[in-house]
């Protein structure tokens, strides 16, 4: 008898909870007249400084910042049936800068400015995947260290050397 009373009491509590629990706040998303976004800087202060040096070092090329890998590379035809899998491998990754030929379509190199955040094991794995994806597509990736901010002359020497090696 006590068993049925306890089960009944538990059932009654469960029903009362379902009926009177606090409702979760529903986010209307598309229905909101204004979405909760605000602008943010495209680059860190170090990246801005480095971008200016890149422009001085390589005036004959075009530079783009914060470019997603999925705008630079795509899966080959051989894996057409697995296209989504390979796209997902790179879709959320980006590079700091992309060096583009004067035709504005040919990517010549990806350029990264690595800082202390690249020292973690997780970030190193992400960087290795990024390097592998770009190398597979024949796009060199050139890494500079923010702590050892190179001069414009050093940048030019390194980039031109890599471009010559890839041609």
PDB file of C-alpha atoms in Angstrom:
ATOM      1  CA  UNK A   1       0.000   0.000   0.000  1.00  0.00           C
ATOM      2  CA  UNK A   2       2.820   2.393   0.842  1.00  0.00           C
ATOM      3  CA  UNK A   3       4.398   1.498  -2.517  1.00  0.00           C
ATOM      4  CA  UNK A   4       1.327   2.667  -4.484  1.00  0.00           C
ATOM      5  CA  UNK A   5       1.117   5.827  -2.409  1.00  0.00           C
ATOM      6  CA  UNK A   6       4.759   6.714  -3.158  1.00  0.00           C
ATOM      7  CA  UNK A   7       4.385   5.944  -6.883  1.00  0.00           C
ATOM      8  CA  UNK A   8       1.196   8.019  -7.019  1.00  0.00           C
ATOM      9  CA  UNK A   9       2.860  10.884  -5.199  1.00  0.00           C
ATOM     10  CA  UNK A  10       5.821  10.778  -7.599  1.00  0.00           C
ATOM     11  CA  UNK A  11       3.482  10.767 -10.596  1.00  0.00           C
ATOM     12  CA  UNK A  12       1.544  13.700  -9.173  1.00  0.00           C
ATOM     13  CA  UNK A  13       4.777  15.634  -8.624  1.00  0.00           C
ATOM     14  CA  UNK A  14       5.909  14.889 -12.185  1.00  0.00           C
ATOM     15  CA  UNK A  15       2.585  16.118 -13.622  1.00  0.00           C
ATOM     16  CA  UNK A  16       2.702  19.304 -11.507  1.00  0.00           C
ATOM     17  CA  UNK A  17       6.297  19.931 -12.583  1.00  0.00           C
ATOM     18  CA  UNK A  18       5.425  19.579 -16.276  1.00  0.00           C
ATOM     19  CA  UNK A  19       2.386  21.871 -15.906  1.00  0.00           C
ATOM     20  CA  UNK A  20       4.020  24.596 -13.850  1.00  0.00           C
ATOM     21  CA  UNK A  21       7.742  24.489 -14.676  1.00  0.00           C
ATOM     22  CA  UNK A  22       9.294  27.775 -15.777  1.00  0.00           C
ATOM     23  CA  UNK A  23       9.097  28.099 -19.524  1.00  0.00           C
ATOM     24  CA  UNK A  24      12.384  28.247 -21.354  1.00  0.00           C
ATOM     25  CA  UNK A  25      12.977  31.584 -22.992  1.00  0.00           C
ATOM     26  CA  UNK A  26      12.250  31.136 -26.671  1.00  0.00           C
ATOM     27  CA  UNK A  27      14.545  32.939 -29.056  1.00  0.00           C
ATOM     28  CA  UNK A  28      12.589  33.994 -32.061  1.00  0.00           C
ATOM     29  CA  UNK A  29      15.659  34.348 -34.286  1.00  0.00           C
ATOM     30  CA  UNK A  30      14.462  35.468 -37.693  1.00  0.00           C
ATOM     31  CA  UNK A  31      11.384  37.087 -36.124  1.00  0.00           C
ATOM     32  CA  UNK A  32      13.437  39.586 -34.136  1.00  0.00           C
ATOM     33  CA  UNK A  33      13.422  43.065 -35.714  1.00  0.00           C
ATOM     34  CA  UNK A  34      17.132  43.516 -34.872  1.00  0.00           C
ATOM     35  CA  UNK A  35      19.566  40.700 -34.362  1.00  0.00           C
ATOM     36  CA  UNK A  36      22.057  40.786 -31.448  1.00  0.00           C
ATOM     37  CA  UNK A  37      25.234  41.550 -33.372  1.00  0.00           C
ATOM     38  CA  UNK A  38      27.812  44.306 -33.191  1.00  0.00           C
ATOM     39  CA  UNK A  39      30.868  45.048 -35.315  1.00  0.00           C
ATOM     40  CA  UNK A  40      34.248  43.727 -34.321  1.00  0.00           C
ATOM     41  CA  UNK A  41      37.759  44.361 -35.650  1.00  0.00           C
ATOM     42  CA  UNK A  42      38.837  42.196 -38.571  1.00  0.00           C
ATOM     43  CA  UNK A  43      42.421  42.024 -37.365  1.00  0.00           C
ATOM     44  CA  UNK A  44      44.369  42.197 -34.146  1.00  0.00           C
ATOM     45  CA  UNK A  45      46.768  45.097 -33.619  1.00  0.00           C
ATOM     46  CA  UNK A  46      49.693  42.817 -34.531  1.00  0.00           C
ATOM     47  CA  UNK A  47      47.943  41.737 -37.730  1.00  0.00           C
ATOM     48  CA  UNK A  48      47.312  45.367 -38.700  1.00  0.00           C
ATOM     49  CA  UNK A  49      50.998  46.184 -38.226  1.00  0.00           C
ATOM     50  CA  UNK A  50      51.992  43.072 -40.169  1.00  0.00           C
ATOM     51  CA  UNK A  51      49.507  43.870 -42.974  1.00  0.00           C
ATOM     52  CA  UNK A  52      51.100  47.295 -43.433  1.00  0.00           C
ATOM     53  CA  UNK A  53      54.523  45.659 -43.673  1.00  0.00           C
ATOM     54  CA  UNK A  54      53.179  43.118 -46.182  1.00  0.00           C
ATOM     55  CA  UNK A  55      51.802  45.936 -48.344  1.00  0.00           C
ATOM     56  CA  UNK A  56      55.185  47.719 -48.286  1.00  0.00           C
ATOM     57  CA  UNK A  57      57.079  44.494 -48.952  1.00  0.00           C
ATOM     58  CA  UNK A  58      54.900  43.207 -51.795  1.00  0.00           C
ATOM     59  CA  UNK A  59      53.288  46.158 -53.599  1.00  0.00           C
ATOM     60  CA  UNK A  60      52.938  44.262 -56.888  1.00  0.00           C
ATOM     61  CA  UNK A  61      50.497  41.744 -55.364  1.00  0.00           C
ATOM     62  CA  UNK A  62      47.021  41.976 -53.895  1.00  0.00           C
ATOM     63  CA  UNK A  63      46.475  41.069 -50.256  1.00  0.00           C
ATOM     64  CA  UNK A  64      43.302  39.873 -48.611  1.00  0.00           C
ATOM     65  CA  UNK A  65      42.862  39.325 -44.902  1.00  0.00           C
ATOM     66  CA  UNK A  66      40.981  36.693 -42.917  1.00  0.00           C
ATOM     67  CA  UNK A  67      40.077  34.427 -45.836  1.00  0.00           C
ATOM     68  CA  UNK A  68      38.349  31.108 -45.241  1.00  0.00           C
ATOM     69  CA  UNK A  69      40.001  28.052 -46.753  1.00  0.00           C
ATOM     70  CA  UNK A  70      36.710  27.122 -48.401  1.00  0.00           C
ATOM     71  CA  UNK A  71      37.081  30.282 -50.543  1.00  0.00           C
ATOM     72  CA  UNK A  72      40.555  29.185 -51.682  1.00  0.00           C
ATOM     73  CA  UNK A  73      40.362  25.417 -52.148  1.00  0.00           C
ATOM     74  CA  UNK A  74      37.759  22.809 -52.978  1.00  0.00           C
ATOM     75  CA  UNK A  75      37.613  19.011 -53.083  1.00  0.00           C
ATOM     76  CA  UNK A  76      38.809  17.419 -56.311  1.00  0.00           C
ATOM     77  CA  UNK A  77      36.485  15.663 -58.756  1.00  0.00           C
ATOM     78  CA  UNK A  78      37.880  12.277 -57.651  1.00  0.00           C
ATOM     79  CA  UNK A  79      36.029  12.659 -54.339  1.00  0.00           C
ATOM     80  CA  UNK A  80      32.816  14.137 -55.725  1.00  0.00           C
ATOM     81  CA  UNK A  81      30.717  11.652 -53.742  1.00  0.00           C
ATOM     82  CA  UNK A  82      32.547  12.667 -50.529  1.00  0.00           C
ATOM     83  CA  UNK A  83      32.586  16.387 -51.283  1.00  0.00           C
ATOM     84  CA  UNK A  84      30.744  17.388 -48.102  1.00  0.00           C
ATOM     85  CA  UNK A  85      33.114  15.375 -45.899  1.00  0.00           C
ATOM     86  CA  UNK A  86      36.171  17.108 -47.363  1.00  0.00           C
ATOM     87  CA  UNK A  87      34.504  20.522 -47.352  1.00  0.00           C
ATOM     88  CA  UNK A  88      33.756  20.071 -43.644  1.00  0.00           C
ATOM     89  CA  UNK A  89      37.462  19.413 -42.987  1.00  0.00           C
ATOM     90  CA  UNK A  90      38.304  23.018 -43.903  1.00  0.00           C
ATOM     91  CA  UNK A  91      35.079  25.051 -43.848  1.00  0.00           C
ATOM     92  CA  UNK A  92      35.656  26.731 -40.478  1.00  0.00           C
ATOM     93  CA  UNK A  93      39.352  27.441 -40.971  1.00  0.00           C
ATOM     94  CA  UNK A  94      40.850  30.640 -42.293  1.00  0.00           C
ATOM     95  CA  UNK A  95      44.240  32.160 -42.967  1.00  0.00           C
ATOM     96  CA  UNK A  96      45.390  35.577 -41.832  1.00  0.00           C
ATOM     97  CA  UNK A  97      46.398  36.804 -45.288  1.00  0.00           C
ATOM     98  CA  UNK A  98      46.223  35.616 -48.873  1.00  0.00           C
ATOM     99  CA  UNK A  99      48.648  36.804 -51.515  1.00  0.00           C
ATOM    100  CA  UNK A 100      46.869  37.027 -54.877  1.00  0.00           C
ATOM    101  CA  UNK A 101      48.201  37.605 -58.376  1.00  0.00           C
ATOM    102  CA  UNK A 102      47.214  40.729 -60.298  1.00  0.00           C
ATOM    103  CA  UNK A 103      44.409  38.775 -62.036  1.00  0.00           C
ATOM    104  CA  UNK A 104      42.631  38.806 -58.628  1.00  0.00           C
ATOM    105  CA  UNK A 105      41.832  35.104 -58.991  1.00  0.00           C
ATOM    106  CA  UNK A 106      45.077  33.211 -58.580  1.00  0.00           C
ATOM    107  CA  UNK A 107      46.078  32.502 -54.997  1.00  0.00           C
ATOM    108  CA  UNK A 108      49.856  32.570 -54.788  1.00  0.00           C
ATOM    109  CA  UNK A 109      50.358  31.909 -51.078  1.00  0.00           C
ATOM    110  CA  UNK A 110      48.680  31.879 -47.698  1.00  0.00           C
ATOM    111  CA  UNK A 111      50.427  33.878 -44.991  1.00  0.00           C
ATOM    112  CA  UNK A 112      49.973  33.330 -41.270  1.00  0.00           C
ATOM    113  CA  UNK A 113      51.110  35.503 -38.397  1.00  0.00           C
ATOM    114  CA  UNK A 114      51.493  33.069 -35.504  1.00  0.00           C
ATOM    115  CA  UNK A 115      51.387  34.314 -31.939  1.00  0.00           C
ATOM    116  CA  UNK A 116      51.409  32.609 -28.531  1.00  0.00           C
ATOM    117  CA  UNK A 117      48.016  30.994 -29.220  1.00  0.00           C
ATOM    118  CA  UNK A 118      49.703  28.683 -31.752  1.00  0.00           C
ATOM    119  CA  UNK A 119      51.709  27.022 -28.963  1.00  0.00           C
ATOM    120  CA  UNK A 120      48.835  24.862 -27.687  1.00  0.00           C
ATOM    121  CA  UNK A 121      48.569  21.230 -28.866  1.00  0.00           C
ATOM    122  CA  UNK A 122      45.006  21.823 -30.122  1.00  0.00           C
ATOM    123  CA  UNK A 123      46.035  24.798 -32.202  1.00  0.00           C
ATOM    124  CA  UNK A 124      49.061  22.942 -33.556  1.00  0.00           C
ATOM    125  CA  UNK A 125      46.761  20.150 -34.761  1.00  0.00           C
ATOM    126  CA  UNK A 126      44.511  22.711 -36.452  1.00  0.00           C
ATOM    127  CA  UNK A 127      47.539  24.363 -38.056  1.00  0.00           C
ATOM    128  CA  UNK A 128      48.779  20.979 -39.312  1.00  0.00           C
ATOM    129  CA  UNK A 129      45.385  20.294 -40.940  1.00  0.00           C
ATOM    130  CA  UNK A 130      45.419  23.747 -42.534  1.00  0.00           C
ATOM    131  CA  UNK A 131      48.975  23.231 -43.811  1.00  0.00           C
ATOM    132  CA  UNK A 132      48.080  19.801 -45.225  1.00  0.00           C
ATOM    133  CA  UNK A 133      44.950  21.074 -46.984  1.00  0.00           C
ATOM    134  CA  UNK A 134      46.787  23.987 -48.598  1.00  0.00           C
ATOM    135  CA  UNK A 135      49.809  21.894 -49.558  1.00  0.00           C
ATOM    136  CA  UNK A 136      47.477  19.317 -51.121  1.00  0.00           C
ATOM    137  CA  UNK A 137      46.014  22.099 -53.287  1.00  0.00           C
ATOM    138  CA  UNK A 138      49.492  23.336 -54.222  1.00  0.00           C
ATOM    139  CA  UNK A 139      49.254  26.565 -52.237  1.00  0.00           C
ATOM    140  CA  UNK A 140      52.283  27.387 -50.106  1.00  0.00           C
ATOM    141  CA  UNK A 141      51.690  28.605 -46.575  1.00  0.00           C
ATOM    142  CA  UNK A 142      54.241  30.976 -45.134  1.00  0.00           C
ATOM    143  CA  UNK A 143      54.364  31.447 -41.376  1.00  0.00           C
ATOM    144  CA  UNK A 144      55.836  34.387 -39.533  1.00  0.00           C
ATOM    145  CA  UNK A 145      56.026  34.824 -35.759  1.00  0.00           C
ATOM    146  CA  UNK A 146      54.399  37.875 -34.207  1.00  0.00           C
ATOM    147  CA  UNK A 147      56.949  37.973 -31.372  1.00  0.00           C
ATOM    148  CA  UNK A 148      59.750  38.280 -33.954  1.00  0.00           C
ATOM    149  CA  UNK A 149      57.937  40.779 -36.165  1.00  0.00           C
ATOM    150  CA  UNK A 150      59.944  40.765 -39.401  1.00  0.00           C
ATOM    151  CA  UNK A 151      60.884  43.867 -41.352  1.00  0.00           C
ATOM    152  CA  UNK A 152      59.349  44.524 -44.778  1.00  0.00           C
ATOM    153  CA  UNK A 153      62.658  43.480 -46.377  1.00  0.00           C
ATOM    154  CA  UNK A 154      62.679  40.174 -44.502  1.00  0.00           C
ATOM    155  CA  UNK A 155      59.060  39.529 -45.478  1.00  0.00           C
ATOM    156  CA  UNK A 156      59.784  40.219 -49.151  1.00  0.00           C
ATOM    157  CA  UNK A 157      62.842  37.961 -49.167  1.00  0.00           C
ATOM    158  CA  UNK A 158      60.957  35.064 -47.560  1.00  0.00           C
ATOM    159  CA  UNK A 159      57.823  35.364 -49.696  1.00  0.00           C
ATOM    160  CA  UNK A 160      59.676  35.747 -53.006  1.00  0.00           C
ATOM    161  CA  UNK A 161      61.892  32.757 -52.104  1.00  0.00           C
ATOM    162  CA  UNK A 162      58.847  30.587 -51.432  1.00  0.00           C
ATOM    163  CA  UNK A 163      57.069  31.736 -54.601  1.00  0.00           C
ATOM    164  CA  UNK A 164      60.136  30.902 -56.716  1.00  0.00           C
ATOM    165  CA  UNK A 165      60.354  27.453 -55.148  1.00  0.00           C
ATOM    166  CA  UNK A 166      56.695  26.733 -55.997  1.00  0.00           C
ATOM    167  CA  UNK A 167      56.883  27.840 -59.654  1.00  0.00           C
TER     168      UNK A 167
END
